[in-house]
XYZ file of C-alpha atoms in Angstrom:
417
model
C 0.000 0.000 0.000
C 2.588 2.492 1.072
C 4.523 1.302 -2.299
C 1.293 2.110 -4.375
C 1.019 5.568 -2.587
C 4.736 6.698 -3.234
C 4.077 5.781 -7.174
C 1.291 8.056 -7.216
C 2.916 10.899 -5.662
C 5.523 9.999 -8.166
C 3.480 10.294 -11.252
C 1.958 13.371 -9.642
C 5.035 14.670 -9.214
C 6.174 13.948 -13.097
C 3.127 15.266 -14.004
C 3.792 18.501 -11.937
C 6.983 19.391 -14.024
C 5.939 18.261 -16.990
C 3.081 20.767 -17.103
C 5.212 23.258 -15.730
C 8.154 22.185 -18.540
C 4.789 22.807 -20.999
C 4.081 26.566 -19.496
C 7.849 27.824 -19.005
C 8.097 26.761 -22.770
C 5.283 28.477 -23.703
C 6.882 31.872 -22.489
C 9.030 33.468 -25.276
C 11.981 34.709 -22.844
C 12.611 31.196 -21.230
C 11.382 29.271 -24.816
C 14.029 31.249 -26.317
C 16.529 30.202 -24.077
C 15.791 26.340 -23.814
C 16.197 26.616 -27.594
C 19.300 28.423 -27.658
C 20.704 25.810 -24.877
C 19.340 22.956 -27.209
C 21.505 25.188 -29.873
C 24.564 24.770 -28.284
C 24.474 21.271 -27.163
C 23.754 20.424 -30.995
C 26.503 22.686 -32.025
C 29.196 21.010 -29.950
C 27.838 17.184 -30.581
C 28.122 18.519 -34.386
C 31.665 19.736 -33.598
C 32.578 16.612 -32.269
C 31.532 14.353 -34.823
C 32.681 17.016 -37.493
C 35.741 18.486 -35.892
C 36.760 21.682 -36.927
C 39.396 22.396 -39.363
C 41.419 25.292 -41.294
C 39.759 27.551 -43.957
C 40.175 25.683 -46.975
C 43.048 27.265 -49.215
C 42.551 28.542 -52.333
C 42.564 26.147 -55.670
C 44.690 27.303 -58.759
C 42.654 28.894 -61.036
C 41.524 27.136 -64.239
C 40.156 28.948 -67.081
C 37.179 27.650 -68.307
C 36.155 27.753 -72.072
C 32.669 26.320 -71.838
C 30.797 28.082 -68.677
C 26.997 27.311 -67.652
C 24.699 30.259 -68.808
C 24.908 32.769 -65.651
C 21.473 34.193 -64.019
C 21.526 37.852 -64.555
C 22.183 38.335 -60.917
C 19.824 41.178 -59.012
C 21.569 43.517 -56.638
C 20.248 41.990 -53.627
C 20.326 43.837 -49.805
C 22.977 41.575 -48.644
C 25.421 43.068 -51.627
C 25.659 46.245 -53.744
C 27.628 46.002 -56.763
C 28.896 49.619 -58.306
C 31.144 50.130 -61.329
C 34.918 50.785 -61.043
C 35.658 54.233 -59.841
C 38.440 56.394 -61.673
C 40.875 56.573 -58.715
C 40.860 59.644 -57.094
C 42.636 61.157 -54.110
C 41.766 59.427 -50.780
C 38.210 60.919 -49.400
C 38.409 61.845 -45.827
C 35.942 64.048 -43.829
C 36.026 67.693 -43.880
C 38.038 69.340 -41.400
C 35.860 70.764 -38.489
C 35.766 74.466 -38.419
C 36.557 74.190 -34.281
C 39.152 72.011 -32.448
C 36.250 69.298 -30.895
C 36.294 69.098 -27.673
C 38.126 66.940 -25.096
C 35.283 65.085 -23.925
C 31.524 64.359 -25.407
C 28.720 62.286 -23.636
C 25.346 62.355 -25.558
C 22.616 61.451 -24.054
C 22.514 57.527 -23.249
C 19.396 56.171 -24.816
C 17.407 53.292 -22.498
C 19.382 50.415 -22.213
C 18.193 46.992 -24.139
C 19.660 43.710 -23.080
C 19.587 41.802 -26.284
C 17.856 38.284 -26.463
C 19.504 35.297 -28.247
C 21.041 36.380 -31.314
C 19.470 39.495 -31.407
C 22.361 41.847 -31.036
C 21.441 43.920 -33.932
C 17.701 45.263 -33.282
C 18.536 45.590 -29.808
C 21.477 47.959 -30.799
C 19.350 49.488 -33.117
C 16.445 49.757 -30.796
C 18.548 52.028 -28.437
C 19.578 54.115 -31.731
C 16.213 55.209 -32.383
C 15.309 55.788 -29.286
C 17.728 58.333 -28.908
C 15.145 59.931 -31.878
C 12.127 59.330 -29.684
C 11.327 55.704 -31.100
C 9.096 53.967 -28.856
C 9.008 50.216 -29.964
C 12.149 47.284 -28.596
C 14.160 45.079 -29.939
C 11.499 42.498 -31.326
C 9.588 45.211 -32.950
C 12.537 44.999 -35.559
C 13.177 41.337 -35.259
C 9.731 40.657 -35.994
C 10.242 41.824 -39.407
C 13.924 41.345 -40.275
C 14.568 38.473 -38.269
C 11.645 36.531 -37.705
C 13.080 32.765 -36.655
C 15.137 33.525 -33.346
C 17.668 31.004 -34.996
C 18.756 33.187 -37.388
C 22.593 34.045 -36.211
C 23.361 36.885 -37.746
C 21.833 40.837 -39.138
C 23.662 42.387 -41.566
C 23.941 46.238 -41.411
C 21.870 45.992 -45.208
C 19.011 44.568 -43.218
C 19.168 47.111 -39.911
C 19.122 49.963 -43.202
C 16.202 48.422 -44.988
C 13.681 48.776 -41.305
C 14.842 52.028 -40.895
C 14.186 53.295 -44.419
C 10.803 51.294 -44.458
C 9.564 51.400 -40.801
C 11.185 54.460 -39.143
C 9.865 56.850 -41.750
C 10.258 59.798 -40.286
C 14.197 59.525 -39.933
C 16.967 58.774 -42.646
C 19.912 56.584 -42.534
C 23.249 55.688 -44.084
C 25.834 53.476 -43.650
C 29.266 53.457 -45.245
C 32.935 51.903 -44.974
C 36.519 53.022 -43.935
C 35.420 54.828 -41.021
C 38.465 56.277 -38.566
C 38.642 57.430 -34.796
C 38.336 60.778 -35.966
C 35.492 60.843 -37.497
C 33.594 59.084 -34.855
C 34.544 61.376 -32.547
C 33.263 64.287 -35.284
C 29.779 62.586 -35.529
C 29.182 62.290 -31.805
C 30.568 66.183 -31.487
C 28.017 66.847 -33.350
C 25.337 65.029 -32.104
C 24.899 61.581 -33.874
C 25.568 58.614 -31.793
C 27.128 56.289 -34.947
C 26.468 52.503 -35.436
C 29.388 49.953 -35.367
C 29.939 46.441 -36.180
C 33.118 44.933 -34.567
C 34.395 41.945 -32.936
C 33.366 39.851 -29.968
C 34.299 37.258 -28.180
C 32.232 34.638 -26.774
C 32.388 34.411 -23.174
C 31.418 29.765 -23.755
C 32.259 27.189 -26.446
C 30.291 25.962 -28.723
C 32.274 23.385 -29.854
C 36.146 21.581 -29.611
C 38.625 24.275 -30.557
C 36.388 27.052 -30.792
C 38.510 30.351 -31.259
C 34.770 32.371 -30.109
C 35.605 35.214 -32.610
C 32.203 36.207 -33.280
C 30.599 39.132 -35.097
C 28.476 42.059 -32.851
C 26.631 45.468 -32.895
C 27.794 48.329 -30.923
C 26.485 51.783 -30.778
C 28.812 54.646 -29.582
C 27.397 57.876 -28.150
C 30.654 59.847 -26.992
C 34.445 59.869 -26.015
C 36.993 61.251 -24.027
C 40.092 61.831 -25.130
C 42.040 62.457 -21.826
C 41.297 58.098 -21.332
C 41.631 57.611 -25.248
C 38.176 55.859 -24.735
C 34.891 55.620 -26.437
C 31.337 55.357 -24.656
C 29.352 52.969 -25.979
C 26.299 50.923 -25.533
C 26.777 47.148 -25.737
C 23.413 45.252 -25.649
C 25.318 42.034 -24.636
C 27.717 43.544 -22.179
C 25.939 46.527 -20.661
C 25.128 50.314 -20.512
C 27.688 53.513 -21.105
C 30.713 51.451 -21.069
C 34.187 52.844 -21.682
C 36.220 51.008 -24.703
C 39.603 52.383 -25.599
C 40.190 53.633 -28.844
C 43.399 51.157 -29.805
C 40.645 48.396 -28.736
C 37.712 49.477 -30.366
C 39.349 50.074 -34.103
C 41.277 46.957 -33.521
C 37.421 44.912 -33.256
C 36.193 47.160 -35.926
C 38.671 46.755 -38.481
C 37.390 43.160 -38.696
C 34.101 44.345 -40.833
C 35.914 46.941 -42.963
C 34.631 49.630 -40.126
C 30.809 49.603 -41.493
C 29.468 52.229 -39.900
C 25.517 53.402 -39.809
C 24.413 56.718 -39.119
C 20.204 57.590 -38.292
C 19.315 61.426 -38.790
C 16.236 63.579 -38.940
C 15.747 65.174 -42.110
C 16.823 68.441 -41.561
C 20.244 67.380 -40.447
C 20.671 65.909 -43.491
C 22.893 69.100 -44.895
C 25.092 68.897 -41.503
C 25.875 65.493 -41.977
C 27.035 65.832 -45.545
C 29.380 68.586 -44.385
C 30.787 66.234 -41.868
C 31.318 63.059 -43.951
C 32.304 65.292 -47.260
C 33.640 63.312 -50.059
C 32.327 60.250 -48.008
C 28.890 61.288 -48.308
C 28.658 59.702 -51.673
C 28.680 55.478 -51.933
C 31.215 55.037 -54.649
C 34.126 57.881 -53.480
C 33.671 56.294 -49.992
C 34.114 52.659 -51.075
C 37.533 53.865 -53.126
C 38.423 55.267 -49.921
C 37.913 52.325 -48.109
C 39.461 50.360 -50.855
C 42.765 52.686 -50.178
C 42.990 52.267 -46.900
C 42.821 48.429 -47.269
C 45.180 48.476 -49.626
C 47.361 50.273 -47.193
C 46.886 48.383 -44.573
C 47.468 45.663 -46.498
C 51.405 47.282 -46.902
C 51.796 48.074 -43.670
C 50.767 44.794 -41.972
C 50.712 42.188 -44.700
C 49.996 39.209 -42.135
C 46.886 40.867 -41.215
C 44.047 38.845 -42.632
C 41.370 41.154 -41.827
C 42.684 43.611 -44.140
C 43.219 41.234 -46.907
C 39.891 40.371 -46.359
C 38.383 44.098 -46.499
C 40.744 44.577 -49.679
C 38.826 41.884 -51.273
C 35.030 43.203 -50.082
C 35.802 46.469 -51.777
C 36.930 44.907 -54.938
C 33.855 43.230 -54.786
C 32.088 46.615 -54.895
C 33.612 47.707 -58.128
C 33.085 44.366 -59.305
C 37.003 44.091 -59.854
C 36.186 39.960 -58.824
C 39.697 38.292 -59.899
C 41.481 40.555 -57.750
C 38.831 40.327 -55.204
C 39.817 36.420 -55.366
C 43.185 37.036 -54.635
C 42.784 38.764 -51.771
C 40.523 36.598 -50.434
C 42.899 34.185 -51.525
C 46.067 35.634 -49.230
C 43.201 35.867 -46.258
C 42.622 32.732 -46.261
C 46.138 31.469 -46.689
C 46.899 33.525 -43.184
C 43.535 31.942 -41.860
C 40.657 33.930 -40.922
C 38.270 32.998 -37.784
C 36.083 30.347 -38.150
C 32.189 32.004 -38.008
C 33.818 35.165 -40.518
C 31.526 33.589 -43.506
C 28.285 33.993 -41.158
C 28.659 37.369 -41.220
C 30.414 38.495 -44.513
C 29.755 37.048 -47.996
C 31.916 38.598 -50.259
C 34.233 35.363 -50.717
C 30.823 33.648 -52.251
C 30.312 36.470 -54.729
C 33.912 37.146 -56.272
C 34.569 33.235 -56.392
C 31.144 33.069 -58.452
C 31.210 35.397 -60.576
C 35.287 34.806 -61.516
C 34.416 31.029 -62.376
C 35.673 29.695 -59.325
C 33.405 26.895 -58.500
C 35.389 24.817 -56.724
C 36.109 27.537 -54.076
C 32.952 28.902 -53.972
C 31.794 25.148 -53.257
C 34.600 24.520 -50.216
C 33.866 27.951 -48.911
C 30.025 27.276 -48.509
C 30.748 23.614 -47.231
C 33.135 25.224 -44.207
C 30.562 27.980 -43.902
C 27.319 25.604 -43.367
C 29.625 22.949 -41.171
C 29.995 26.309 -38.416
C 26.198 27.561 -39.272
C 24.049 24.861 -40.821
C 21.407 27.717 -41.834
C 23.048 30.672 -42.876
C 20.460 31.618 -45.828
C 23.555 33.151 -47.410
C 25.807 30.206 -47.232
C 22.752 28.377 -48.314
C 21.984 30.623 -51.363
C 25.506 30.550 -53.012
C 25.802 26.662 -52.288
C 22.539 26.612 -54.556
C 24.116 28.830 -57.140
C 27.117 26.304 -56.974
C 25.247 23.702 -57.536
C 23.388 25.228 -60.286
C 26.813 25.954 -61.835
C 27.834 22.636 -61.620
C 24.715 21.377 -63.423
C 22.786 19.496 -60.422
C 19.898 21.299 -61.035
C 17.452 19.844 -58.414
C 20.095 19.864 -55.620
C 20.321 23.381 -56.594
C 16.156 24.134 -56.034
C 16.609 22.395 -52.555
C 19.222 24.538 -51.639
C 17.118 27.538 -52.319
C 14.320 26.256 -50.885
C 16.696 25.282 -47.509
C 17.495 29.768 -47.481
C 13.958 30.358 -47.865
C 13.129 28.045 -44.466
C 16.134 29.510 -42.870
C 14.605 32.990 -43.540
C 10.755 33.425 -44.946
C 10.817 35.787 -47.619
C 14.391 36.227 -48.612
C 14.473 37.277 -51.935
C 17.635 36.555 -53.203
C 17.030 33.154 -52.699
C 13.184 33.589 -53.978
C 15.131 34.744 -57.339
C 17.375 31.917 -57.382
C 14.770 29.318 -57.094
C 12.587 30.991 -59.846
C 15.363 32.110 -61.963
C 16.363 27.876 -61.784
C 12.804 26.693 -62.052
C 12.885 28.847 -65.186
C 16.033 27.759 -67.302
């Protein structure tokens, strides 16, 4: 009897959690974070079985007679492709008409922790609040990021709310940026959008260098400390970063930087960013400064790597290759092709299947459902004439991310032809 008693208060018990396993699921926050705990667990079983290894290095270039018809290929949000500039002297800001001062704090917006992989419309969030914007972080992730699974934003897709859901402010972003003109832009009152480089704080898998890719939005400086103030939405509110550290982290995404303004500052910010103002003169001058960089440190793969996204740009994609090429001989970190994509595009479109192919395979081994990765394996595969592996590899981008239309295109464009 006493036996039969304890078994029902066991089941009773089981019962218990499992109903309370069923509610604490059903709340995003803690849903969220079972899933991103279920995330890493898979992640490090996968790296296990599938340890991780090198970048693959480059393949010698063959030069192909007969080449599969290419799709006319749209210019997409992920990538904007501009003819080759005329090269011009290097196109830095304007000189401010006063010395800036020694020390600027704007106004700290209110702080957003970020949820799971959500770095990037929780920085954002805090950036237009500073405008008065009253929505949060899943207000934008709602429409640019709707699966929580989705590892990364790119600064195309923070651009594309603000220009379609923020209407009442304008926004930029360009390349190349320097100390000095972040410290202009927050002397003047714009708090400017960074991407840089983070470190995660666990491992996800054997060997895992935990270079990762994050948001950071900086809203003044102070240069008695040589530091930035910034607002991390992973690490926390008005926090200090020295400048030696914080270009270091940025140079690692070409130092993208995104500025929000009201209309009527529009004239004031022009004056500030001068020749940089316009798209193509700033991507030469980013495309200079790479190349210098590139002089000056020639074991540095991140500017190797930049070299070979601005090449991209001017659609200049067999010396894009090679620059890739020498980044990926010194070895770049292991997640660099979640966040950047310019590899996939210059190997394309120069005929370089192969490496486009080993490149996606490496990319979708560290993040099985990067749309991107997934988009140029399909294009790969297309190019290599498996037609219906090709359709499922579009169809895989469009799961990984409803709506994406470059890989909407793809599928169509292959249905098609």
């Amino acid at each position: 009897m006493k036996n039969y008693k304890n078994k029902q208060i066991g089941l009773i018990l089981i019962g218990l959690m499992i109903v309370m396993a069923i509610i604490m699921a059903s709340v995003p926050g803690i849903r969220n974070r079972l899933l991103w705990r279920w995330e890493i667990a898979r992640a490090y079983m996968g790296g296990v079985v599938n340890p991780v290894e090198a970048i693959p290095t480059a393949k010698p270039a063959v030069n192909t007679e007969e080449v599969i018809k290419q799709p006319t290929y749209t210019v997409t949000p992920t990538v904007t492709l501009k003819s080759t500039l005329t090269a011009e002297p290097t196109a830095t800001p304007q000189p401010s008409p006063t010395p800036l001062p020694e020390q600027v704090r704007l106004n700290s917006p209110a702080y957003e922790l970020q949820d799971i992989n959500n770095c990037g419309p929780a920085t954002l969030a805090m950036y237009l609040r500073y405008y008065g914007w009253e929505g949060d972080q899943f207000t934008i992730s709602d429409i640019i990021k709707p699966i929580p699974q989705d590892r990364n934003v790119n600064i195309e897709e923070l651009d594309y709310y603000v220009k379609n859901y923020a209407g009442w402010l304008n926004t930029i972003y360009r390349v190349g940026g320097d100390l000095e003109l972040l410290k202009q832009l927050t002397a003047a009152g714009f708090p400017v959008l960074i991407e840089e480089t983070f470190r995660f704080e666990e491992t996800y898998w054997p060997n895992d260098d935990r270079w990762a890719g994050h948001y950071l939005l900086v809203n003044g400086y102070d240069d008695q400390n040589q530091v930035f103030l910034t607002q991390d939405s992973y690490k926390g509110a008005d926090l200090w970063v020295p400048y030696e550290e914080l270009d270091r982290n940025w140079q690692a995404f070409n130092r993208v930087y995104t500025l929000v303004y009201l209309p009527e500052q529009e004239e004031q910010l022009k004056a500030i960013l001068g020749k940089n103002w316009d798209a193509d003169a700033n991507r030469q001058h980013a495309l200079e400064v790479a190349e210098m960089e590139t002089e000056n440190d020639p074991q540095n793969t991140f500017a190797w790597f930049n070299l070979g996204s601005n090449l991209v740009y001017f659609e200049e994609y067999d010396d894009a290759g090679l620059a890739y090429d020498k980044a990926r001989n010194i070895g770049w970190p292991q997640r660099m092709l979640r966040y950047q994509f310019g590899p996939f595009l210059a190997y394309f479109h120069d005929l370089r299947n192969e490496d486009l192919m080993s490149l996606v395979e490496y990319a979708l081994e560290r993040t099985p459902n990067s749309e991107e990765a997934l988009l140029w394996q399909g294009w790969g595969l297309y190019r290599a004439g498996d037609k219906q592996a090709a359709i499922e590899s579009f169809q895989k981008a469009i799961e990984a991310h409803p709506d994406y239309v470059d890989a909407i295109y793809g599928l169509n464009y292959v249905l098609e032809n």
